[in-house]
XYZ file of N, CA and C in Angstrom:
876
model
N 113.568 72.819 80.064
C 114.086 72.378 81.345
C 115.572 72.016 81.218
N 116.430 72.549 82.078
C 117.847 72.307 81.945
C 118.252 70.883 82.244
N 117.501 70.175 83.027
C 117.846 68.801 83.376
C 116.579 68.066 83.775
N 116.668 66.740 83.740
C 115.495 65.925 84.084
C 115.305 65.909 85.601
N 114.116 66.266 86.099
C 113.910 66.285 87.545
C 113.907 64.890 88.143
N 114.377 64.795 89.373
C 114.373 63.539 90.106
C 113.065 63.464 90.901
N 112.230 62.432 90.670
C 110.922 62.374 91.336
C 111.002 62.528 92.853
N 111.968 61.855 93.475
C 112.078 61.939 94.936
C 112.396 63.366 95.378
N 113.233 64.069 94.592
C 113.572 65.455 94.934
C 112.370 66.370 94.743
N 111.564 66.091 93.724
C 110.363 66.890 93.511
C 109.407 66.753 94.695
N 109.201 65.522 95.127
C 108.315 65.289 96.275
C 108.868 65.973 97.526
N 110.167 65.807 97.751
C 110.790 66.438 98.910
C 110.705 67.953 98.856
N 110.878 68.527 97.666
C 110.815 69.980 97.528
C 109.409 70.499 97.813
N 108.399 69.815 97.297
C 107.030 70.241 97.579
C 106.704 70.120 99.069
N 107.140 69.031 99.688
C 106.905 68.872 101.124
C 107.590 69.983 101.915
N 108.800 70.363 101.483
C 109.524 71.437 102.167
C 108.749 72.742 102.086
N 108.225 73.051 100.902
C 107.471 74.298 100.760
C 106.169 74.260 101.549
N 105.432 73.165 101.420
C 104.131 73.095 102.064
C 104.245 73.027 103.586
N 105.112 72.140 104.072
C 105.189 71.913 105.514
C 106.130 72.888 106.217
N 107.320 73.108 105.629
C 108.290 73.971 106.304
C 107.835 75.419 106.282
N 107.515 75.942 105.111
C 107.057 77.333 105.077
C 105.738 77.496 105.811
N 104.882 76.488 105.780
C 103.644 76.574 106.542
C 103.874 76.559 108.042
N 104.945 75.895 108.471
C 105.230 75.786 109.905
C 106.003 76.966 110.459
N 106.575 77.809 109.590
C 107.385 78.924 110.100
C 106.556 79.884 110.957
N 105.270 79.996 110.673
C 104.425 80.893 111.470
C 104.343 80.416 112.916
N 104.247 79.092 113.110
C 104.225 78.548 114.465
C 105.569 78.766 115.146
N 106.665 78.548 114.421
C 107.981 78.708 115.042
C 108.307 80.172 115.327
N 107.763 81.082 114.529
C 107.913 82.502 114.853
C 107.214 82.799 116.166
N 106.007 82.259 116.320
C 105.267 82.477 117.568
C 106.034 81.932 118.763
N 106.624 80.736 118.617
C 107.414 80.155 119.708
C 108.641 81.015 119.979
N 109.277 81.475 118.925
C 110.506 82.248 119.086
C 110.298 83.571 119.792
N 109.218 84.291 119.454
C 109.035 85.625 120.039
C 108.636 85.560 121.502
N 108.375 84.368 122.019
C 108.145 84.249 123.462
C 109.458 84.402 124.234
N 110.601 84.204 123.556
C 111.902 84.323 124.206
C 112.742 85.461 123.639
N 112.546 85.770 122.360
C 113.373 86.769 121.675
C 112.574 88.047 121.419
N 113.229 89.214 121.469
C 112.589 90.417 120.937
C 112.339 90.210 119.442
N 111.183 90.612 118.916
C 110.796 90.226 117.553
C 111.742 90.684 116.452
N 112.118 91.949 116.439
C 112.999 92.435 115.378
C 114.392 91.833 115.491
N 114.843 91.646 116.720
C 116.163 91.038 116.935
C 116.192 89.612 116.415
N 115.137 88.847 116.722
C 115.085 87.465 116.255
C 115.067 87.402 114.735
N 114.223 88.220 114.099
C 114.156 88.221 112.640
C 115.485 88.655 112.037
N 116.150 89.636 112.665
C 117.436 90.091 112.156
C 118.503 89.014 112.222
N 118.580 88.316 113.359
C 119.566 87.233 113.489
C 119.270 86.137 112.478
N 117.987 85.806 112.318
C 117.594 84.754 111.372
C 118.138 85.030 109.978
N 117.892 86.208 109.453
C 118.275 86.484 108.074
C 119.759 86.798 107.925
N 120.353 87.402 108.947
C 121.783 87.693 108.852
C 122.598 86.401 108.833
N 122.253 85.460 109.703
C 122.975 84.190 109.747
C 122.692 83.363 108.487
N 121.426 83.262 108.085
C 121.082 82.501 106.889
C 121.740 83.097 105.655
N 121.738 84.420 105.556
C 122.362 85.082 104.414
C 123.859 84.873 104.373
N 124.509 84.926 105.549
C 125.957 84.731 105.604
C 126.336 83.311 105.199
N 125.554 82.327 105.666
C 125.831 80.926 105.296
C 125.659 80.735 103.789
N 124.539 81.230 103.251
C 124.271 81.067 101.820
C 125.316 81.794 100.980
N 125.688 82.998 101.397
C 126.703 83.765 100.670
C 128.031 83.019 100.663
N 128.427 82.492 101.833
C 129.689 81.768 101.922
C 129.709 80.511 101.063
N 128.602 79.768 101.065
C 128.531 78.543 100.258
C 128.617 78.874 98.771
N 127.896 79.901 98.344
C 127.895 80.274 96.929
C 129.260 80.774 96.478
N 129.918 81.563 97.304
C 131.254 82.054 96.953
C 132.250 80.898 96.882
N 132.105 79.918 97.797
C 132.993 78.755 97.773
C 132.801 77.932 96.503
N 131.583 77.979 95.948
C 131.294 77.250 94.708
C 131.665 78.038 93.459
N 132.194 79.227 93.647
C 132.663 80.007 92.508
C 131.739 81.102 92.038
N 130.669 81.381 92.766
C 129.769 82.463 92.359
C 130.489 83.803 92.483
N 130.327 84.708 91.508
C 131.026 85.996 91.561
C 130.471 86.905 92.645
N 131.301 87.823 93.115
C 130.846 88.809 94.092
C 129.830 89.738 93.435
N 128.773 90.082 94.144
C 127.797 91.031 93.583
C 128.440 92.398 93.367
N 128.017 93.076 92.307
C 128.490 94.421 92.035
C 127.736 95.420 92.922
N 128.199 96.666 92.939
C 127.531 97.693 93.743
C 126.063 97.877 93.343
N 125.731 97.970 92.044
C 124.307 98.073 91.678
C 123.500 96.847 92.130
N 124.121 95.671 92.098
C 123.417 94.468 92.542
C 123.181 94.485 94.040
N 124.141 94.996 94.802
C 123.939 95.128 96.243
C 122.790 96.094 96.535
N 122.732 97.218 95.791
C 121.654 98.189 96.005
C 120.296 97.583 95.656
N 120.229 96.911 94.503
C 118.968 96.295 94.094
C 118.534 95.226 95.086
N 119.479 94.362 95.480
C 119.169 93.327 96.460
C 118.762 93.914 97.795
N 119.373 95.049 98.135
C 119.027 95.706 99.394
C 117.585 96.177 99.416
N 117.140 96.790 98.307
C 115.759 97.253 98.240
C 114.778 96.084 98.332
N 115.065 95.024 97.597
C 114.176 93.866 97.616
C 114.174 93.220 99.005
N 115.348 93.088 99.611
C 115.431 92.504 100.943
C 114.680 93.316 101.981
N 114.773 94.655 101.886
C 114.056 95.497 102.837
C 112.548 95.325 102.705
N 112.076 95.204 101.456
C 110.630 95.076 101.246
C 110.125 93.686 101.621
N 110.773 92.651 101.073
C 110.282 91.281 101.285
C 110.534 90.791 102.701
N 111.759 90.941 103.164
C 112.150 90.305 104.421
C 112.030 91.236 105.621
N 112.588 92.454 105.510
C 112.529 93.361 106.659
C 111.093 93.812 106.924
N 110.414 94.317 105.873
C 109.026 94.759 106.056
C 108.055 93.578 106.061
N 108.240 92.630 105.132
C 107.325 91.505 105.027
C 107.416 90.568 106.210
N 108.555 89.898 106.345
C 108.692 88.946 107.454
C 108.780 89.666 108.795
N 109.418 90.842 108.815
C 109.487 91.604 110.065
C 108.102 91.990 110.559
N 107.206 92.346 109.622
C 105.844 92.678 110.007
C 105.105 91.497 110.593
N 105.304 90.323 110.006
C 104.677 89.103 110.540
C 105.172 88.830 111.958
N 106.476 88.949 112.154
C 107.062 88.680 113.468
C 106.523 89.642 114.518
N 106.424 90.929 114.169
C 105.882 91.913 115.107
C 104.406 91.636 115.403
N 103.654 91.239 114.378
C 102.225 90.972 114.576
C 102.007 89.783 115.506
N 102.798 88.734 115.324
C 102.659 87.575 116.207
C 103.108 87.910 117.624
N 104.103 88.774 117.732
C 104.531 89.230 119.059
C 103.417 90.041 119.723
N 102.596 90.717 118.910
C 101.487 91.515 119.438
C 100.287 90.659 119.807
N 100.350 89.346 119.536
C 99.294 88.455 119.975
C 98.435 87.849 118.893
N 98.706 88.149 117.619
C 97.926 87.550 116.548
C 98.300 86.074 116.423
N 97.314 85.207 116.323
C 97.564 83.768 116.203
C 98.349 83.473 114.932
N 99.219 82.471 115.004
C 100.073 82.156 113.859
C 99.256 81.754 112.635
N 98.167 81.007 112.843
C 97.327 80.601 111.726
C 96.647 81.784 111.059
N 96.185 82.736 111.857
C 95.541 83.933 111.310
C 96.568 84.782 110.563
N 97.780 84.874 111.093
C 98.839 85.610 110.396
C 99.084 85.009 109.014
N 99.124 83.691 108.940
C 99.338 83.026 107.656
C 98.189 83.305 106.687
N 96.967 83.387 107.208
C 95.820 83.675 106.351
C 95.915 85.072 105.748
N 96.323 86.047 106.530
C 96.458 87.408 106.002
C 97.561 87.452 104.947
N 98.691 86.812 105.228
C 99.805 86.819 104.276
C 99.432 86.071 102.999
N 98.468 85.165 103.083
C 98.029 84.443 101.883
C 97.403 85.378 100.859
N 97.052 86.596 101.273
C 96.481 87.558 100.326
C 97.557 88.225 99.476
N 98.816 87.884 99.683
C 99.906 88.512 98.948
C 99.733 88.453 97.430
N 99.287 87.322 96.837
C 99.096 87.319 95.377
C 98.089 88.360 94.892
N 97.127 88.734 95.739
C 96.177 89.772 95.354
C 96.906 91.103 95.186
N 97.745 91.441 96.170
C 98.519 92.676 96.082
C 99.485 92.635 94.906
N 100.027 91.454 94.624
C 100.961 91.323 93.503
C 100.297 91.713 92.188
N 99.072 91.251 91.968
C 98.351 91.598 90.750
C 98.053 93.090 90.691
N 97.684 93.673 91.825
C 97.371 95.094 91.850
C 98.611 95.943 91.580
N 99.740 95.604 92.193
C 100.959 96.365 91.958
C 101.483 96.148 90.536
N 101.173 94.997 89.952
C 101.592 94.748 88.583
C 101.006 95.750 87.609
N 99.859 96.353 87.957
C 99.246 97.362 87.095
C 100.160 98.567 86.911
N 101.004 98.845 87.919
C 101.921 99.981 87.824
C 102.948 99.791 86.722
N 103.222 98.541 86.365
C 104.196 98.238 85.313
C 103.507 97.770 84.026
N 102.238 98.099 83.890
C 101.549 97.801 82.645
C 100.961 96.403 82.538
N 100.962 95.644 83.619
C 100.393 94.299 83.570
C 98.872 94.373 83.446
N 98.313 93.495 82.639
C 96.865 93.433 82.491
C 96.357 92.124 83.074
N 95.347 92.228 83.907
C 94.809 91.048 84.580
C 93.594 90.503 83.843
N 93.444 89.186 83.875
C 92.291 88.539 83.260
C 91.074 88.682 84.170
N 89.899 88.378 83.623
C 88.687 88.459 84.435
C 88.741 87.480 85.595
N 89.418 86.343 85.390
C 89.532 85.357 86.455
C 90.396 85.903 87.593
N 91.469 86.606 87.241
C 92.331 87.202 88.257
C 91.611 88.322 89.006
N 90.830 89.137 88.291
C 90.059 90.177 88.967
C 89.010 89.572 89.904
N 88.426 88.464 89.494
C 87.476 87.769 90.374
C 88.182 87.304 91.646
N 89.411 86.773 91.472
C 90.196 86.353 92.628
C 90.524 87.507 93.547
N 90.848 88.668 92.970
C 91.158 89.849 93.781
C 89.945 90.265 94.613
N 88.775 90.351 93.968
C 87.561 90.752 94.687
C 87.195 89.737 95.763
N 87.364 88.456 95.443
C 87.072 87.407 96.426
C 88.050 87.492 97.597
N 89.311 87.780 97.305
C 90.305 87.912 98.369
C 90.022 89.085 99.283
N 89.556 90.199 98.709
C 89.190 91.360 99.531
C 88.035 91.006 100.461
N 87.070 90.241 99.923
C 85.970 89.777 100.773
C 86.489 88.888 101.893
N 87.492 88.049 101.589
C 88.092 87.196 102.612
C 88.760 87.999 103.711
N 89.443 89.082 103.321
C 90.083 89.953 104.322
C 89.026 90.572 105.229
N 87.914 91.010 104.630
C 86.831 91.597 105.425
C 86.269 90.582 106.420
N 86.061 89.357 105.958
C 85.570 88.310 106.853
C 86.568 88.021 107.970
N 87.844 88.017 107.616
C 88.886 87.726 108.598
C 88.899 88.767 109.708
N 88.600 90.015 109.354
C 88.594 91.080 110.357
C 87.375 91.014 111.268
N 86.401 90.160 110.939
C 85.268 89.967 111.833
C 85.602 88.990 112.961
N 86.703 88.251 112.808
C 87.108 87.287 113.821
C 87.723 87.954 115.035
N 87.776 87.222 116.126
C 88.256 87.778 117.393
C 89.748 88.085 117.365
N 90.537 87.308 116.606
C 91.988 87.491 116.607
C 92.392 88.886 116.170
N 91.928 89.316 115.016
C 92.327 90.614 114.494
C 91.595 91.753 115.178
N 90.364 91.510 115.644
C 89.660 92.546 116.396
C 90.367 92.849 117.703
N 91.003 91.828 118.286
C 91.724 92.026 119.548
C 93.059 92.727 119.328
N 93.551 92.746 118.097
C 94.843 93.372 117.820
C 94.787 94.138 116.502
N 94.173 95.332 116.496
C 94.112 96.129 115.262
C 95.496 96.465 114.720
N 96.446 96.709 115.625
C 97.803 97.011 115.175
C 98.412 95.804 114.468
N 98.149 94.595 114.995
C 98.642 93.386 114.351
C 98.037 93.193 112.976
N 96.743 93.495 112.842
C 96.078 93.377 111.540
C 96.705 94.329 110.531
N 96.955 95.568 110.965
C 97.568 96.556 110.070
C 98.974 96.136 109.669
N 99.728 95.598 110.622
C 101.089 95.145 110.327
C 101.095 94.014 109.300
N 100.146 93.096 109.421
C 100.100 91.957 108.509
C 99.719 92.388 107.094
N 98.762 93.294 106.975
C 98.403 93.788 105.654
C 99.558 94.562 105.029
N 100.247 95.353 105.848
C 101.430 96.060 105.356
C 102.503 95.072 104.918
N 102.689 94.009 105.700
C 103.701 93.003 105.359
C 103.380 92.335 104.031
N 102.103 91.956 103.829
C 101.709 91.319 102.568
C 101.898 92.264 101.391
N 101.531 93.536 101.573
C 101.676 94.514 100.496
C 103.145 94.776 100.180
N 103.982 94.874 101.215
C 105.411 95.123 100.998
C 106.055 93.955 100.268
N 105.714 92.727 100.661
C 106.258 91.539 99.992
C 105.841 91.525 98.522
N 104.579 91.849 98.263
C 104.082 91.838 96.892
C 104.760 92.916 96.044
N 104.868 94.126 96.579
C 105.504 95.213 95.821
C 106.967 94.882 95.523
N 107.656 94.350 96.530
C 109.057 93.970 96.311
C 109.196 92.868 95.285
N 108.258 91.923 95.282
C 108.313 90.817 94.322
C 108.144 91.323 92.895
N 107.191 92.237 92.692
C 106.957 92.775 91.349
C 108.135 93.642 90.908
N 108.587 94.522 91.784
C 109.686 95.436 91.458
C 110.967 94.671 91.157
N 111.173 93.541 91.837
C 112.414 92.785 91.673
C 112.629 92.323 90.234
N 111.544 92.159 89.484
C 111.669 91.710 88.092
C 112.362 92.742 87.211
N 112.410 93.985 87.665
C 112.964 95.060 86.863
C 114.268 95.610 87.447
N 114.808 94.938 88.441
C 116.033 95.387 89.092
C 117.208 94.485 88.718
N 118.432 95.031 88.700
C 119.629 94.245 88.335
C 120.127 93.387 89.496
N 119.370 92.346 89.843
C 119.736 91.479 90.965
C 120.853 90.519 90.570
N 121.618 90.028 91.533
C 122.618 88.985 91.230
C 121.933 87.728 90.708
N 122.677 86.901 90.024
C 122.115 85.677 89.450
C 121.901 84.612 90.518
N 120.846 83.804 90.337
C 120.627 82.634 91.178
C 120.443 82.954 92.645
N 120.983 82.053 93.472
C 120.822 82.170 94.911
C 121.553 83.343 95.531
N 122.502 83.942 94.813
C 123.226 85.088 95.366
C 122.270 86.250 95.620
N 121.210 86.364 94.819
C 120.230 87.423 95.059
C 119.591 87.256 96.433
N 119.224 86.032 96.776
C 118.618 85.776 98.082
C 119.611 86.039 99.205
N 120.881 85.661 99.003
C 121.899 85.888 100.030
C 122.052 87.380 100.316
N 122.121 88.185 99.257
C 122.246 89.630 99.420
C 121.020 90.201 100.125
N 119.845 89.757 99.696
C 118.608 90.246 100.306
C 118.559 89.924 101.793
N 118.949 88.707 102.167
C 118.913 88.313 103.579
C 119.946 89.072 104.401
N 121.134 89.294 103.844
C 122.161 90.032 104.578
C 121.721 91.469 104.853
N 121.204 92.148 103.832
C 120.766 93.537 104.009
C 119.580 93.610 104.963
N 118.603 92.718 104.766
C 117.415 92.737 105.619
C 117.766 92.404 107.063
N 118.659 91.430 107.263
C 119.053 91.060 108.614
C 119.705 92.209 109.351
N 120.608 92.911 108.660
C 121.271 94.062 109.280
C 120.263 95.163 109.593
N 119.326 95.414 108.674
C 118.323 96.457 108.888
C 117.408 96.117 110.069
N 117.014 94.850 110.182
C 116.142 94.443 111.284
C 116.850 94.559 112.634
N 118.122 94.169 112.666
C 118.877 94.306 113.914
C 119.013 95.775 114.308
N 119.276 96.634 113.320
C 119.386 98.066 113.598
C 118.051 98.623 114.086
N 116.958 98.203 113.448
C 115.633 98.662 113.871
C 115.329 98.209 115.296
N 115.715 96.983 115.628
C 115.513 96.504 116.989
C 116.299 97.301 118.006
N 117.536 97.633 117.643
C 118.380 98.410 118.540
C 117.813 99.811 118.748
N 117.392 100.471 117.653
C 116.877 101.833 117.738
C 115.532 101.895 118.455
N 114.754 100.807 118.364
C 113.445 100.787 119.025
C 113.537 100.414 120.497
N 114.738 100.113 120.953
C 114.932 99.808 122.366
C 114.797 98.354 122.745
N 114.809 97.456 121.756
C 114.739 96.035 122.078
C 115.990 95.592 122.833
N 115.781 94.843 123.883
C 116.897 94.311 124.669
C 116.542 92.902 125.139
N 117.552 92.071 125.282
C 117.351 90.746 125.868
C 117.365 90.885 127.386
N 116.206 90.762 128.008
C 116.131 90.905 129.463
C 116.383 89.583 130.172
N 116.352 88.493 129.424
C 116.652 87.172 129.978
C 117.195 86.308 128.859
N 118.026 85.329 129.204
C 118.576 84.433 128.205
C 117.445 83.624 127.576
N 117.388 83.531 126.233
C 116.310 82.780 125.576
C 116.256 81.335 126.054
N 115.052 80.803 126.099
C 114.863 79.418 126.510
C 115.353 78.469 125.420
N 115.408 77.184 125.754
C 115.818 76.186 124.763
C 114.867 76.190 123.573
N 113.565 76.312 123.834
C 112.602 76.340 122.730
C 112.805 77.571 121.856
N 113.224 78.681 122.478
C 113.504 79.882 121.705
C 114.693 79.700 120.779
N 115.749 79.060 121.278
C 116.928 78.786 120.449
C 116.595 77.802 119.330
N 115.830 76.767 119.668
C 115.470 75.772 118.653
C 114.582 76.387 117.571
N 113.662 77.280 117.977
C 112.811 77.954 116.996
C 113.648 78.812 116.054
N 114.617 79.536 116.605
C 115.492 80.361 115.774
C 116.305 79.505 114.813
N 116.851 78.394 115.308
C 117.632 77.502 114.457
C 116.765 76.925 113.336
N 115.529 76.567 113.664
C 114.616 76.027 112.648
C 114.346 77.067 111.565
N 114.103 78.309 111.984
C 113.819 79.367 111.019
C 115.022 79.646 110.119
N 116.234 79.547 110.672
C 117.440 79.799 109.881
C 117.672 78.685 108.861
N 117.755 77.461 109.350
C 118.205 76.362 108.496
C 117.080 75.743 107.662
N 115.884 75.683 108.213
C 114.779 75.088 107.469
C 113.936 76.157 106.765
N 113.482 77.164 107.522
C 112.624 78.186 106.937
C 113.289 79.047 105.899
N 114.583 79.373 106.089
C 115.262 80.274 105.163
C 116.113 79.552 104.132
N 116.943 78.599 104.553
C 117.907 77.977 103.630
C 117.298 76.793 102.894
N 116.770 75.805 103.624
C 116.234 74.602 102.977
C 115.044 74.933 102.073
N 114.061 75.645 102.616
C 112.851 75.925 101.837
C 113.160 76.801 100.631
N 114.080 77.753 100.788
C 114.427 78.596 99.640
C 115.029 77.762 98.513
N 115.954 76.869 98.844
C 116.563 76.032 97.811
C 115.547 75.090 97.182
N 114.584 74.603 97.980
C 113.512 73.774 97.428
C 112.679 74.575 96.431
N 112.409 75.827 96.777
C 111.632 76.693 95.886
C 112.370 76.933 94.566
N 113.678 77.197 94.640
C 114.473 77.419 93.438
C 114.503 76.153 92.579
N 114.566 74.991 93.203
C 114.570 73.729 92.452
C 113.250 73.546 91.706
N 112.148 73.851 92.383
C 110.845 73.700 91.747
C 110.663 74.685 90.594
N 111.161 75.904 90.753
C 111.045 76.883 89.682
C 111.730 76.400 88.401
N 112.762 75.575 88.553
C 113.489 75.064 87.395
C 112.781 73.886 86.739
N 111.979 73.142 87.496
C 111.492 71.851 87.003
C 109.975 71.703 86.900
N 109.197 72.640 87.427
C 107.745 72.514 87.337
C 107.156 73.841 86.866
N 105.867 73.818 86.563
C 105.181 75.039 86.163
C 105.263 76.078 87.286
N 105.332 77.381 86.929
C 105.356 78.415 87.976
C 104.158 78.333 88.911
N 102.985 77.998 88.360
C 101.796 77.902 89.209
C 101.933 76.790 90.242
N 102.603 75.709 89.869
C 102.818 74.614 90.818
C 103.813 75.030 91.889
N 104.874 75.712 91.461
C 105.902 76.133 92.422
C 105.354 77.118 93.443
N 104.398 77.953 93.012
C 103.835 78.948 93.932
C 102.555 78.467 94.612
N 102.224 77.196 94.448
C 101.009 76.667 95.065
C 101.079 76.670 96.586
N 102.278 76.893 97.149
C 102.393 76.986 98.606
C 101.516 78.109 99.148
N 101.196 79.109 98.317
C 100.423 80.261 98.779
C 99.059 79.859 99.312
N 98.468 78.791 98.770
C 97.168 78.379 99.304
C 97.235 77.100 100.122
N 98.408 76.535 100.275
C 98.570 75.373 101.157
C 99.084 75.812 102.529
N 100.016 76.780 102.545
C 100.615 77.223 103.803
C 99.606 77.684 104.849
N 98.573 78.472 104.477
C 97.621 78.892 105.511
C 96.927 77.724 106.208
N 96.566 76.703 105.427
C 95.897 75.537 106.018
C 96.852 74.824 106.972
N 98.104 74.643 106.548
C 99.103 74.000 107.399
C 99.313 74.808 108.670
N 99.439 76.130 108.520
C 99.691 76.994 109.678
C 98.536 76.948 110.671
N 97.307 76.968 110.157
C 96.141 76.910 111.053
C 96.107 75.585 111.808
N 96.317 74.482 111.109
C 96.286 73.163 111.755
C 97.378 73.044 112.820
N 98.583 73.518 112.505
C 99.681 73.437 113.477
C 99.424 74.343 114.674
N 98.904 75.539 114.423
C 98.630 76.465 115.520
C 97.578 75.930 116.472
N 96.521 75.325 115.924
C 95.455 74.753 116.758
C 95.956 73.537 117.518
N 96.754 72.694 116.846
C 97.194 71.425 117.440
C 98.278 71.616 118.487
N 99.279 72.460 118.185
C 100.458 72.541 119.053
C 100.534 73.809 119.906
N 99.810 74.851 119.536
C 99.893 76.091 120.304
C 98.578 76.441 120.986
N 97.577 75.574 120.846
C 96.297 75.832 121.500
C 95.575 77.055 120.978
N 95.843 77.450 119.729
C 95.186 78.618 119.170
C 93.726 78.300 118.852
N 92.892 79.308 118.987
C 91.462 79.133 118.661
C 91.155 79.893 117.384
N 90.619 79.196 116.408
C 90.206 79.806 115.150
C 88.688 79.804 115.111
N 88.105 81.000 115.084
C 86.661 81.122 115.136
C 85.976 80.822 113.816
N 84.633 80.866 113.850
C 83.845 80.529 112.662
C 84.106 81.495 111.513
N 84.152 82.811 111.821
C 84.408 83.789 110.764
C 85.769 83.554 110.126
N 86.744 83.189 110.953
C 88.100 82.970 110.426
C 88.175 81.704 109.583
N 87.409 80.694 109.933
C 87.375 79.478 109.121
C 86.720 79.760 107.764
N 85.632 80.542 107.777
C 85.001 80.926 106.514
C 85.969 81.753 105.679
N 86.669 82.691 106.340
C 87.634 83.538 105.629
C 88.741 82.699 105.012
N 89.170 81.641 105.703
C 90.214 80.781 105.154
C 89.759 80.167 103.837
N 88.528 79.663 103.810
C 88.017 79.077 102.577
C 87.933 80.086 101.453
N 87.501 81.312 101.782
C 87.365 82.352 100.761
C 88.732 82.772 100.234
N 89.697 82.985 101.134
C 91.026 83.445 100.720
C 91.742 82.378 99.915
N 91.678 81.131 100.368
C 92.313 80.043 99.619
C 91.682 79.922 98.231
N 90.355 80.051 98.167
C 89.684 80.008 96.879
C 90.127 81.140 95.969
N 90.333 82.332 96.541
C 90.769 83.487 95.762
C 92.159 83.264 95.177
N 93.058 82.707 95.986
C 94.425 82.473 95.519
C 94.452 81.392 94.440
N 93.583 80.390 94.580
C 93.489 79.357 93.536
C 93.029 79.980 92.221
N 92.031 80.861 92.272
C 91.547 81.529 91.064
C 92.651 82.348 90.407
N 93.438 83.034 91.225
C 94.527 83.846 90.687
C 95.581 82.968 90.018
N 95.773 81.754 90.551
C 96.781 80.862 89.990
C 96.344 80.138 88.732
N 95.032 80.038 88.484
C 94.553 79.279 87.329
C 95.076 79.800 85.991
N 95.110 81.137 85.758
C 95.648 81.607 84.483
C 97.108 81.197 84.256
N 97.886 81.040 85.333
C 99.281 80.607 85.163
C 99.336 79.189 84.601
N 98.411 78.339 85.064
C 98.400 76.966 84.541
C 98.048 76.957 83.056
N 97.209 77.888 82.628
C 96.794 77.925 81.237
C 97.891 78.464 80.327
N 98.763 79.325 80.870
C 99.777 79.956 80.034
C 100.919 79.042 79.691
N 101.026 77.924 80.407
C 102.176 77.064 80.160
C 101.818 75.608 80.197
C-alpha cells in the first residue's frame, strides 16, 4: 500500500460506491423523461471527461499519446458508449431502474467468460457463480418488466457484455496512467454518444425540466467524477474484492430507490432473481478474497 488509508475516507468512498453508483439508475430514469437518451449520456461523459482531463493536466499529468488515445477510445466505446448507453436506452424504453441494475449486476459473469479468451482459468466456485447467474437472468426474464420490453432486455444484456469485454480487454491495452485513462474514455464515449444521437434523429423538442437538469448534473459530478475517484481510492487501499463489492450492493440500492421514489413495481420473480444474481456475484467474488 502506497500510503496509510484514512478511515473516514474509506467509509466515504464505500458510501459513494454503494449509494451513488446504486442511485445512478434512478437518476438516469429521471433524466430520460426530459432528455433524449443518447444525447443525455453523451453530454454526461463529455462534460465529466473534459473536467477530469483539465484537472489532471493542471496537476501535471502528461498528454496521452496517440496509441493511448486509441486504446482509451476502444475501452470508452465498450464500457461507456455501449455499456452505459445501453442502460440509458433501456430505461428510456420503459425498463424499471431497479431491474436494469439487476441485469447489469450480471457483468462479473460475462467478465469471467470473456477472460477465457485470454487464457484465464476459472475455479469451480466461479463456475458455480456463472451458472447461478444465468439462472438468475432466466428468472428475471419471467418478470413483467422485461417481458413488457424485450428490446430493453436485449439492450441491457448487450450493455453488460460490452462492459465486461471492455474491462477484460483493457488489461492488455496501452492505456494512460491513473485517472487520465478514465478521462480519455469519457471524452471518446461522450463524443460517440452525441454523434449516435444526432445520426439517429434525436432532437430536443422541449427545454428539459429542472429535474432533468438536476439529474444530468448529478450523473456528471456524482455518478461519473466523485464515484470514479472513490473507486480509484479504494483500489489503492483495500482488497480488490472489497473495492468491487458494489456489484452486489448496487442492485439492492437501485431496487429500493426505484420502488420508494419512482413508484416502480418489482414482482415476485424479479425479487427471487435479485437474490439469485446477488448470490452469484458474491460467489464469483469469494476467490478474490482468498487470493489476497
